[in-house]
PDB file of N, CA and C in Angstrom:
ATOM      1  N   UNK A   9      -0.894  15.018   6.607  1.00 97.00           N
ATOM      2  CA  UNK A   9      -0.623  13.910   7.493  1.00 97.00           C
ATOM      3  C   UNK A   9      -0.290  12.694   6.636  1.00 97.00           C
ATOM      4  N   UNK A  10       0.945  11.965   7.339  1.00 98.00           N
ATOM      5  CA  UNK A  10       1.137  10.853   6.370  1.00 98.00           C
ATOM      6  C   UNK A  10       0.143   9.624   6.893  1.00 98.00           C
ATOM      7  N   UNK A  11       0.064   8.331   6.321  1.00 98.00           N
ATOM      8  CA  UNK A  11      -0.808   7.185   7.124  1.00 98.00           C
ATOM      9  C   UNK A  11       0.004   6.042   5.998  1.00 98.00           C
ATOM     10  N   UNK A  12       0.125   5.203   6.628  1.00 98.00           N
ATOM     11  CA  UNK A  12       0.660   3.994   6.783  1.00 98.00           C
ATOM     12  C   UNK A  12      -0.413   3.059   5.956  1.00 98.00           C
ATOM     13  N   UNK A  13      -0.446   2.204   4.884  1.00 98.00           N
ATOM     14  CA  UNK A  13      -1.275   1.515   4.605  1.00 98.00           C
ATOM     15  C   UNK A  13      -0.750  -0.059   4.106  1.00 98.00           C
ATOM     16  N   UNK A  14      -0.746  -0.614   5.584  1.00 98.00           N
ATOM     17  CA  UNK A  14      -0.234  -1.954   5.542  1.00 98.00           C
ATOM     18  C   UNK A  14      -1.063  -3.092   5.128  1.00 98.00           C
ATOM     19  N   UNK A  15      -1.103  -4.014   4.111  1.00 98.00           N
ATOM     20  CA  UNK A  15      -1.827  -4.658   3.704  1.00 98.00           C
ATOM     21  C   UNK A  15      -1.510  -6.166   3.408  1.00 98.00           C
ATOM     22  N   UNK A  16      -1.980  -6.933   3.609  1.00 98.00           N
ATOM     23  CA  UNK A  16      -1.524  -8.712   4.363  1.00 98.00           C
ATOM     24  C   UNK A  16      -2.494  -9.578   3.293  1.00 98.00           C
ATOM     25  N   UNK A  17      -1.652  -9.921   2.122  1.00 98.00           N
ATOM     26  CA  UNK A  17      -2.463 -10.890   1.216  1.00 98.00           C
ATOM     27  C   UNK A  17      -3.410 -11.761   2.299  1.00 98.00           C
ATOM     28  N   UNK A  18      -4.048 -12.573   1.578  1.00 97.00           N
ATOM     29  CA  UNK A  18      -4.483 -13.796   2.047  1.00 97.00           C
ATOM     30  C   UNK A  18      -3.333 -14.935   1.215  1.00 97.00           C
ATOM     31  N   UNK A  19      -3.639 -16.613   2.046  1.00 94.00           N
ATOM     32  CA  UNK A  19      -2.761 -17.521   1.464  1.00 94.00           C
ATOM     33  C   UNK A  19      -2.956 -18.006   0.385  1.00 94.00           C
ATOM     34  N   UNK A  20      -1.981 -18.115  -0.387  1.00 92.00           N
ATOM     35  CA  UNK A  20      -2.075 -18.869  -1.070  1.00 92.00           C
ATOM     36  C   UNK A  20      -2.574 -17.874  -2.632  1.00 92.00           C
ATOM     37  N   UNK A  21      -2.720 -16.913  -3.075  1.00 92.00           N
ATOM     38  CA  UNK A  21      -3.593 -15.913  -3.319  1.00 92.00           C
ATOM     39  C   UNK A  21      -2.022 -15.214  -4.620  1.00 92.00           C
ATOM     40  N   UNK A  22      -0.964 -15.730  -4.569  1.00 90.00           N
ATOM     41  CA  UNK A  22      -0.272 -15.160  -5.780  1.00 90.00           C
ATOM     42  C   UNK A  22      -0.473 -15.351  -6.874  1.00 90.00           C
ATOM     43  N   UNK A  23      -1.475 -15.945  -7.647  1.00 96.00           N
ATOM     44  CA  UNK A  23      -1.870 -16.002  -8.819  1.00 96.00           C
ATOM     45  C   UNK A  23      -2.514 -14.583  -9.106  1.00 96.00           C
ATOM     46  N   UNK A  24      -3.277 -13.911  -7.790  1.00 97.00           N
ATOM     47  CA  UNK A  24      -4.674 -13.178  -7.857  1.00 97.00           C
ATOM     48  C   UNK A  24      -3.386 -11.872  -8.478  1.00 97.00           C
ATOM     49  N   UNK A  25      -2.486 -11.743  -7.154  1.00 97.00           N
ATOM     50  CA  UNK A  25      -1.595 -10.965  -7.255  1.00 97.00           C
ATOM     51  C   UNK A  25      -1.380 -10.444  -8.646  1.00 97.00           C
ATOM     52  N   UNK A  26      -0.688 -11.571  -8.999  1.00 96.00           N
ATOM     53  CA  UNK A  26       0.221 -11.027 -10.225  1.00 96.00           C
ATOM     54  C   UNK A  26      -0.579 -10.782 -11.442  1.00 96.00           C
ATOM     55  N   UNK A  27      -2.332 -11.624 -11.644  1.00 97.00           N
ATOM     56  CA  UNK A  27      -3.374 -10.894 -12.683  1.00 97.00           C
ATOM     57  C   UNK A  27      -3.970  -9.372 -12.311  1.00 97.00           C
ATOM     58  N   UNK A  28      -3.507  -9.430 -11.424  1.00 98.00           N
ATOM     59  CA  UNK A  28      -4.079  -7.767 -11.130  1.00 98.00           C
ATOM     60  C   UNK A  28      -2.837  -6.917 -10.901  1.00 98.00           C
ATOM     61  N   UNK A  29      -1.625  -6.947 -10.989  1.00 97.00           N
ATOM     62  CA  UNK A  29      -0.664  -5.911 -10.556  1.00 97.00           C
ATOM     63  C   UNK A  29      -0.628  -4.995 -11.446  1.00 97.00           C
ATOM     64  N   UNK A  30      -0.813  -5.094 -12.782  1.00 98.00           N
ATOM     65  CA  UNK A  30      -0.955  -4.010 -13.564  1.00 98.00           C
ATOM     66  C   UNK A  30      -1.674  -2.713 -13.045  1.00 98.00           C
ATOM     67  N   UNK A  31      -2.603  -3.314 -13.202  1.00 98.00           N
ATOM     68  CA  UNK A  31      -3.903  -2.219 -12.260  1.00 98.00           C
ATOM     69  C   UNK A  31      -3.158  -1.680 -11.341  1.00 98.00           C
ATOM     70  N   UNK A  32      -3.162  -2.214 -10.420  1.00 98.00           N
ATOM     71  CA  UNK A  32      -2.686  -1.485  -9.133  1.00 98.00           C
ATOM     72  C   UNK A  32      -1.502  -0.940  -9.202  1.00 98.00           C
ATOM     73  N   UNK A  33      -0.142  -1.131 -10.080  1.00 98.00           N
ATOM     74  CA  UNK A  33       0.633  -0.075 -10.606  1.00 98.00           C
ATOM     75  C   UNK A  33       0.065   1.172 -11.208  1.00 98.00           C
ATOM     76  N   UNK A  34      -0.838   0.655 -11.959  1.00 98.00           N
ATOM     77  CA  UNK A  34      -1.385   2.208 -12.588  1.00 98.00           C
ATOM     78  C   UNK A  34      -1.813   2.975 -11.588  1.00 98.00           C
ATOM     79  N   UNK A  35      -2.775   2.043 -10.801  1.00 98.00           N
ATOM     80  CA  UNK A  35      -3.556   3.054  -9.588  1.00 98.00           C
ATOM     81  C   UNK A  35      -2.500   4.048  -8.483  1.00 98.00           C
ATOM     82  N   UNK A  36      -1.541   3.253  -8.380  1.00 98.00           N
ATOM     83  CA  UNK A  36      -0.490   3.990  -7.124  1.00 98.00           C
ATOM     84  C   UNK A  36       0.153   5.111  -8.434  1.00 98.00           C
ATOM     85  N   UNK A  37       0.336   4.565  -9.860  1.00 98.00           N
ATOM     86  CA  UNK A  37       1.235   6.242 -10.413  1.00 98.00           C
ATOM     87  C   UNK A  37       0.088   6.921 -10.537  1.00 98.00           C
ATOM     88  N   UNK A  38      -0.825   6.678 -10.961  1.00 98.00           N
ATOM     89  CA  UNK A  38      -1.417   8.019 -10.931  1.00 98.00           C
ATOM     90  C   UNK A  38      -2.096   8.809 -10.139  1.00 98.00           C
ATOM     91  N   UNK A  39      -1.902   8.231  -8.295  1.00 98.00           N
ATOM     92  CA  UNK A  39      -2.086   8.660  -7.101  1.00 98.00           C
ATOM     93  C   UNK A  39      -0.979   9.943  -6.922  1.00 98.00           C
ATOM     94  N   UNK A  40      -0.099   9.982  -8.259  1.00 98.00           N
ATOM     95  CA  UNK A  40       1.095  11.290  -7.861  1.00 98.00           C
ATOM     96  C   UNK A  40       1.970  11.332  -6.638  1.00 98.00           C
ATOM     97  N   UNK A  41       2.171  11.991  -6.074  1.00 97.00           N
ATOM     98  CA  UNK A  41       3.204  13.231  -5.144  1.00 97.00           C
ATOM     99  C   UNK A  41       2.691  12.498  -4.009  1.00 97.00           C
ATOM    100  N   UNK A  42       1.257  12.155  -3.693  1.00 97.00           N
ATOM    101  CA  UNK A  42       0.375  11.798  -2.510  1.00 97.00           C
ATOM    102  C   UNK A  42       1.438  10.475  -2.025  1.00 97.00           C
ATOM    103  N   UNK A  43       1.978   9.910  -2.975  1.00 98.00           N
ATOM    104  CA  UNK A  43       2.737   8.758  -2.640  1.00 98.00           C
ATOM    105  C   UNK A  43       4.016   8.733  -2.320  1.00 98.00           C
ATOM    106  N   UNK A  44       4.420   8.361  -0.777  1.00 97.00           N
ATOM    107  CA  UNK A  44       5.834   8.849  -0.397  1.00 97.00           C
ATOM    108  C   UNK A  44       6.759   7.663  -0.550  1.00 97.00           C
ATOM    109  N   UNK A  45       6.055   6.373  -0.487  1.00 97.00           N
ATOM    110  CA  UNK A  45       6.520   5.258  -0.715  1.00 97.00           C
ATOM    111  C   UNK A  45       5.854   4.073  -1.207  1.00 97.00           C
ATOM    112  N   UNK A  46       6.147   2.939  -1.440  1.00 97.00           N
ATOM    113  CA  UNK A  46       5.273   1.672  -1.455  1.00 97.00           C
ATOM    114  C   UNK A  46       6.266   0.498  -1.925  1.00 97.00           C
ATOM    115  N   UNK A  47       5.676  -0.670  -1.765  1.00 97.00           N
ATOM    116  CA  UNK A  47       6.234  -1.526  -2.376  1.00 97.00           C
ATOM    117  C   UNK A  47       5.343  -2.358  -1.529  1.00 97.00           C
ATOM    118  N   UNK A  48       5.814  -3.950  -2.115  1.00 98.00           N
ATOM    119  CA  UNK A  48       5.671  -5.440  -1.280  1.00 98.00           C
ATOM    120  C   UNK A  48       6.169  -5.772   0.219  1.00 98.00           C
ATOM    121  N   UNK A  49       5.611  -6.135   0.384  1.00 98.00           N
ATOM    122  CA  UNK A  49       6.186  -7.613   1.548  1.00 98.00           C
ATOM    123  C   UNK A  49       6.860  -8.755   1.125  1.00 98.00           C
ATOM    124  N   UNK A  50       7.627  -8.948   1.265  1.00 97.00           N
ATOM    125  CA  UNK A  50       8.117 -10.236   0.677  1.00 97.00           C
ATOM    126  C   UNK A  50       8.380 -11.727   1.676  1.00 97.00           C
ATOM    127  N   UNK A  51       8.271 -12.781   1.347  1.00 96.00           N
ATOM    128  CA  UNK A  51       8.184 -13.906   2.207  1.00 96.00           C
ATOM    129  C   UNK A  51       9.774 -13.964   2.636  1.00 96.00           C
ATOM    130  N   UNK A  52      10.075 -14.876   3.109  1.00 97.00           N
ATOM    131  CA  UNK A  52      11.832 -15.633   3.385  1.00 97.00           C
ATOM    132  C   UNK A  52      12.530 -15.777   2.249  1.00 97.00           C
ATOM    133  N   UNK A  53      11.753 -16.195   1.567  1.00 96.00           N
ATOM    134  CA  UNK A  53      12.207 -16.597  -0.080  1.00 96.00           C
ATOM    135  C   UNK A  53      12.936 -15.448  -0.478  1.00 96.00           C
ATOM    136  N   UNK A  54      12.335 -14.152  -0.433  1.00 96.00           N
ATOM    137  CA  UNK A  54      12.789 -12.900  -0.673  1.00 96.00           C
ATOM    138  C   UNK A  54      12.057 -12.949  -2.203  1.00 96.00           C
ATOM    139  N   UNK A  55      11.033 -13.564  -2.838  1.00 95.00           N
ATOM    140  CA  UNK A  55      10.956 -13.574  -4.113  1.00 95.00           C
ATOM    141  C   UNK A  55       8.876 -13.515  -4.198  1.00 95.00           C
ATOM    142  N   UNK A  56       8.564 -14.233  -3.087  1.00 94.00           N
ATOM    143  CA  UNK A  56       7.215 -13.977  -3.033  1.00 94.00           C
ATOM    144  C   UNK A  56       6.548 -13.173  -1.952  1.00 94.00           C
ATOM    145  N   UNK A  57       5.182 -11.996  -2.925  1.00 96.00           N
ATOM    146  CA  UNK A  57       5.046 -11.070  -2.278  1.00 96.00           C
ATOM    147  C   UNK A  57       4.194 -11.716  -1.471  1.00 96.00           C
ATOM    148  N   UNK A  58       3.966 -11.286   0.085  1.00 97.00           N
ATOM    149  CA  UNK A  58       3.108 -11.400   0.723  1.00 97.00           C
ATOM    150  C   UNK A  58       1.940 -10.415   1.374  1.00 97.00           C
ATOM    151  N   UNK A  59       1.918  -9.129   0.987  1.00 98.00           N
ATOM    152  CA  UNK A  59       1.506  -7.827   1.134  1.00 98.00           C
ATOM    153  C   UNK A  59       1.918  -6.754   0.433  1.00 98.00           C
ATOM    154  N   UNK A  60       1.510  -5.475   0.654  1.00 97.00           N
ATOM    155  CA  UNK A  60       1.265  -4.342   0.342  1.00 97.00           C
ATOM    156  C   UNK A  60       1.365  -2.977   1.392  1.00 97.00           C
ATOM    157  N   UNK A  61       2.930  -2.425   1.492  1.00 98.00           N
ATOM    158  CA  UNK A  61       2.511  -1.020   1.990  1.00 98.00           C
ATOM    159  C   UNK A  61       2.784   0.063   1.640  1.00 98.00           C
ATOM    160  N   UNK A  62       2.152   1.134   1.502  1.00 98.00           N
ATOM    161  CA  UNK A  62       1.865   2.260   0.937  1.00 98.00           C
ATOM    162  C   UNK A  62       1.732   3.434   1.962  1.00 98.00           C
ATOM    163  N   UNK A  63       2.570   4.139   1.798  1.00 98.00           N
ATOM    164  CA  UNK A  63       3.084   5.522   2.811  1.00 98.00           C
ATOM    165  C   UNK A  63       2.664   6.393   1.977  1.00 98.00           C
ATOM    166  N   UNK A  64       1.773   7.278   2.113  1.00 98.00           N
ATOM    167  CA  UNK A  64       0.827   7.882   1.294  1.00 98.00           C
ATOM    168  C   UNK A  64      -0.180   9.279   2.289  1.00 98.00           C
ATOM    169  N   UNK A  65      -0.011  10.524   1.750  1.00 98.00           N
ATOM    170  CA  UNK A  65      -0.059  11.724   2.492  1.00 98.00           C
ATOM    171  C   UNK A  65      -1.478  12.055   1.963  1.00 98.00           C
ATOM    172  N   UNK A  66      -2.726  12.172   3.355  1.00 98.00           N
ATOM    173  CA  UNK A  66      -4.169  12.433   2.911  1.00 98.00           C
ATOM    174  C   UNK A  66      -4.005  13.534   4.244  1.00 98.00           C
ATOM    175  N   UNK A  67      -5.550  14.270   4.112  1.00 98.00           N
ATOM    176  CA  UNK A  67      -5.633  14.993   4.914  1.00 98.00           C
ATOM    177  C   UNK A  67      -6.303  14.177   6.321  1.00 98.00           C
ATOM    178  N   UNK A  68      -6.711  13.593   6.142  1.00 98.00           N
ATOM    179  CA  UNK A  68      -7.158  12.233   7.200  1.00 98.00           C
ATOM    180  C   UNK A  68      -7.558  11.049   6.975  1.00 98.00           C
ATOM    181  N   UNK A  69      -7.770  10.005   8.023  1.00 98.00           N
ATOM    182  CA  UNK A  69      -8.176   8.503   7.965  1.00 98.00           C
ATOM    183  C   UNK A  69      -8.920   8.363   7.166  1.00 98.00           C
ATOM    184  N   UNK A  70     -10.011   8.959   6.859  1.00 98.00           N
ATOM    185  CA  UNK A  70     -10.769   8.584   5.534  1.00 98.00           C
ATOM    186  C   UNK A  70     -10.426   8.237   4.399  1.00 98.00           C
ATOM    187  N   UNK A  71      -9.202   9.612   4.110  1.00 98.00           N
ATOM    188  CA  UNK A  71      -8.926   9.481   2.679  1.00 98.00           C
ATOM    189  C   UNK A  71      -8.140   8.410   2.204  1.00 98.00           C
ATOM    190  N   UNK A  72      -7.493   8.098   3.215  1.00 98.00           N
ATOM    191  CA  UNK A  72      -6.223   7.203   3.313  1.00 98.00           C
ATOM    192  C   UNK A  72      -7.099   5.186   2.714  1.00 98.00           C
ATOM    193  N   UNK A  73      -8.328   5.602   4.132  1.00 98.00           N
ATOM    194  CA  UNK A  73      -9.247   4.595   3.490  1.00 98.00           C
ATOM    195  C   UNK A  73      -9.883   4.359   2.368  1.00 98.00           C
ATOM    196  N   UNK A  74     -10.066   5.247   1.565  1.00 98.00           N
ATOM    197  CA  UNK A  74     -10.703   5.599   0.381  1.00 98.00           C
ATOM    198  C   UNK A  74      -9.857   4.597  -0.402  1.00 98.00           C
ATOM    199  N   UNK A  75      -8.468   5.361  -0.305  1.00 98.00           N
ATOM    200  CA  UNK A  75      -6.946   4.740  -1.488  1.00 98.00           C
ATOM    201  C   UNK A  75      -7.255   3.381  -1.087  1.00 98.00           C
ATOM    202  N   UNK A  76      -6.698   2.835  -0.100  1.00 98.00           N
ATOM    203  CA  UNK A  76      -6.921   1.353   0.391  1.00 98.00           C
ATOM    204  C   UNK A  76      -8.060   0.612  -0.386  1.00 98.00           C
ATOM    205  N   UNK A  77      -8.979   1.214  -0.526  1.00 98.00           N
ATOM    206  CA  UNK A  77     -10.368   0.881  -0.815  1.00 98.00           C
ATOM    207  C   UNK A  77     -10.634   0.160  -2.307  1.00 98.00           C
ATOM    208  N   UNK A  78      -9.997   1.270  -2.961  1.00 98.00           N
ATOM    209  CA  UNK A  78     -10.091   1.451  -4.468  1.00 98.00           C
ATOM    210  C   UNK A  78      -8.952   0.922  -5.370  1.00 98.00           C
ATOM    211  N   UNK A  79      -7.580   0.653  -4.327  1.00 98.00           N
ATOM    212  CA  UNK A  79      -6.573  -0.680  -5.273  1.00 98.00           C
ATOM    213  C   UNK A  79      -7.373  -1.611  -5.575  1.00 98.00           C
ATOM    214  N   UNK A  80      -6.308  -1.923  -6.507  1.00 98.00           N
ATOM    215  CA  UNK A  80      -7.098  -2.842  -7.664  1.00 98.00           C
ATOM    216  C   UNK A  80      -7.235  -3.747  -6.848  1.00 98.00           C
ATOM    217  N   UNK A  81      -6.239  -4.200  -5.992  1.00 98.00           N
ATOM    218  CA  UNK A  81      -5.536  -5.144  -5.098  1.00 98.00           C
ATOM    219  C   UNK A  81      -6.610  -5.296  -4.194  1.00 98.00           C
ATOM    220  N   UNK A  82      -7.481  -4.656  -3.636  1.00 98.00           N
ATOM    221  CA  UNK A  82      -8.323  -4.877  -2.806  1.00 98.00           C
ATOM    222  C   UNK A  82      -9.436  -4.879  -3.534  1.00 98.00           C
ATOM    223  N   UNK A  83     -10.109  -4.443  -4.525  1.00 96.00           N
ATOM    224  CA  UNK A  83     -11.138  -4.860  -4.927  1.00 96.00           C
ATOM    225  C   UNK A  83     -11.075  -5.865  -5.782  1.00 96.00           C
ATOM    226  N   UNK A  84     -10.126  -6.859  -6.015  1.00 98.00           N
ATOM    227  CA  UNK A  84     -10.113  -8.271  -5.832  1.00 98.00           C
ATOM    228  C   UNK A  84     -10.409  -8.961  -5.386  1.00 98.00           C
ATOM    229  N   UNK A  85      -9.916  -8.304  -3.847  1.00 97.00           N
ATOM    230  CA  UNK A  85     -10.069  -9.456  -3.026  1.00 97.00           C
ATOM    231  C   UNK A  85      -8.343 -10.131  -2.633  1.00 97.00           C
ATOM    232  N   UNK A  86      -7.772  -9.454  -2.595  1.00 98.00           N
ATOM    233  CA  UNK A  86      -6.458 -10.182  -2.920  1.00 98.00           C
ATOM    234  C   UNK A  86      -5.916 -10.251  -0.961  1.00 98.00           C
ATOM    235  N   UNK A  87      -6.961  -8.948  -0.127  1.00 98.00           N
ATOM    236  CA  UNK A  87      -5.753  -8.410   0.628  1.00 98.00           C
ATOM    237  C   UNK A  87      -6.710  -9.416   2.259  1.00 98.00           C
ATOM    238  N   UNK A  88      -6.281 -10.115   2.895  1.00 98.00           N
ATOM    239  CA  UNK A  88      -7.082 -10.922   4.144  1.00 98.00           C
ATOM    240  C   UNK A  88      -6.868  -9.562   5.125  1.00 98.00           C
ATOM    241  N   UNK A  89      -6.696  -8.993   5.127  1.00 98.00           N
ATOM    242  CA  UNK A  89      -6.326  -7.652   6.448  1.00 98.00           C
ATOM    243  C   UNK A  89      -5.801  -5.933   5.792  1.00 98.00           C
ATOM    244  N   UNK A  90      -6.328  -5.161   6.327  1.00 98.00           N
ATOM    245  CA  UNK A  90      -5.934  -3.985   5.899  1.00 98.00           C
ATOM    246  C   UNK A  90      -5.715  -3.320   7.288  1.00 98.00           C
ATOM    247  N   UNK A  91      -4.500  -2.317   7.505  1.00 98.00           N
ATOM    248  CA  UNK A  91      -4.203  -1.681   8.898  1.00 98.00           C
ATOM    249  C   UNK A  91      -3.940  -0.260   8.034  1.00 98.00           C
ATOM    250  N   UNK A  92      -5.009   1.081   8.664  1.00 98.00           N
ATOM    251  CA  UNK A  92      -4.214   1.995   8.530  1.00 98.00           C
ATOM    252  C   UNK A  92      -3.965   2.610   9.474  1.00 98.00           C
ATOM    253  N   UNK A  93      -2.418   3.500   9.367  1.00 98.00           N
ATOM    254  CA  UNK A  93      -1.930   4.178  10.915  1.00 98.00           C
ATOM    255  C   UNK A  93      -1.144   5.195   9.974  1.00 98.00           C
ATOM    256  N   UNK A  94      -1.763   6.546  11.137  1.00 98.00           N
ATOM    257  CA  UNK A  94      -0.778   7.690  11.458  1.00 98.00           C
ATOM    258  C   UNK A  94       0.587   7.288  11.319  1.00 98.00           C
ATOM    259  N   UNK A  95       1.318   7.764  10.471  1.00 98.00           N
ATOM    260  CA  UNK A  95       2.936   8.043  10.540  1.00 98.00           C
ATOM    261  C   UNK A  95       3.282   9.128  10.545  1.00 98.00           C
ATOM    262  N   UNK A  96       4.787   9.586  11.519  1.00 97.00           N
ATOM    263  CA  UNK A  96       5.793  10.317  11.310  1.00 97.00           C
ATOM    264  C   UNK A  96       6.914   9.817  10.348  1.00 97.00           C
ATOM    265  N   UNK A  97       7.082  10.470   9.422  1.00 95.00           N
ATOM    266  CA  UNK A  97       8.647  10.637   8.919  1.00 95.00           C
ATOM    267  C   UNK A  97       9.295  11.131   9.574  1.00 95.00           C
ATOM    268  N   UNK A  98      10.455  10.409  10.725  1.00 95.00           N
ATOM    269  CA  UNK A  98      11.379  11.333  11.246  1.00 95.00           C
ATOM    270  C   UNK A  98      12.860  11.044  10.767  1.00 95.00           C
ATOM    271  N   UNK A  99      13.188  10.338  10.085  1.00 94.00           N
ATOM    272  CA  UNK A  99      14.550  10.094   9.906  1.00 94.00           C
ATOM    273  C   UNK A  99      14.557  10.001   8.010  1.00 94.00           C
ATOM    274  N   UNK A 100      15.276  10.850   7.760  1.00 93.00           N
ATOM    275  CA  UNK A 100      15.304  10.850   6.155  1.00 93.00           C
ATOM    276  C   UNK A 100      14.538  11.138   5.538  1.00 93.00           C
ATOM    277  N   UNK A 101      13.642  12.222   5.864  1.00 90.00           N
ATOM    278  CA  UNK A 101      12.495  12.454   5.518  1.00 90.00           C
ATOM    279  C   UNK A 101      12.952  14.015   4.684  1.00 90.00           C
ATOM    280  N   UNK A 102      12.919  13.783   3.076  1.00 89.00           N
ATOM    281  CA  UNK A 102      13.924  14.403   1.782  1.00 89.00           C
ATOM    282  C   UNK A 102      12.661  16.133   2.082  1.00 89.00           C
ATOM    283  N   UNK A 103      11.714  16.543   3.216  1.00 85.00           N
ATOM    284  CA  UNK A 103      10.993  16.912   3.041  1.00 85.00           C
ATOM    285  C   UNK A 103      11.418  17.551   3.950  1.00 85.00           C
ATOM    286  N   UNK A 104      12.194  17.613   5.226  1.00 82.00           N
ATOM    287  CA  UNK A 104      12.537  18.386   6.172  1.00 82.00           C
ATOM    288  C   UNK A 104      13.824  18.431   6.155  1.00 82.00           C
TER     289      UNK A 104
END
């Protein structure tokens, strides 16, 4: 099952960001295959991030929570909101 892991800095909070992105690059490569996508949010600017989402294949809500849990990015403190949701890949999905 895929799950959706949408994640909503808090304001003001891009300093926290960018001392911890290392980490949390490492943490998403060496999450492997499990990872179908990810990247930022970006503001209007198109240049500052404002979140975090991560399309990422667990066997259920837990696990999905677990990942969420254990970015670097969140055990910072970096993230004011975390949403996870059930996804379908139905369109372009390099897997069907």
């Amino acid at each position: 099952m895929l799950y959706a892991i949408i994640c909503t800095d808090k304001a003001h909070a891009t300093n926290l960001r960018e001392e911890t992105r290392s980490a949390h690059l490492e943490f998403i490569k060496n999450l492997g295959k499990r990872v179908k996508a990810a990247g930022p949010f970006l503001a209007d600017d198109m240049t500052t991030s404002t979140g975090t989402m991560l399309i990422v294949e667990c066997a259920n809500r837990d696990e999905a929570l677990a990942i969420s849990q254990e970015d670097p990015y969140s055990s910072a403190g970096l993230f004011e909101s975390v949403e996870i949701r059930p996804w379908n890949w139905l369109i372009n999905n390099p897997e069907t």
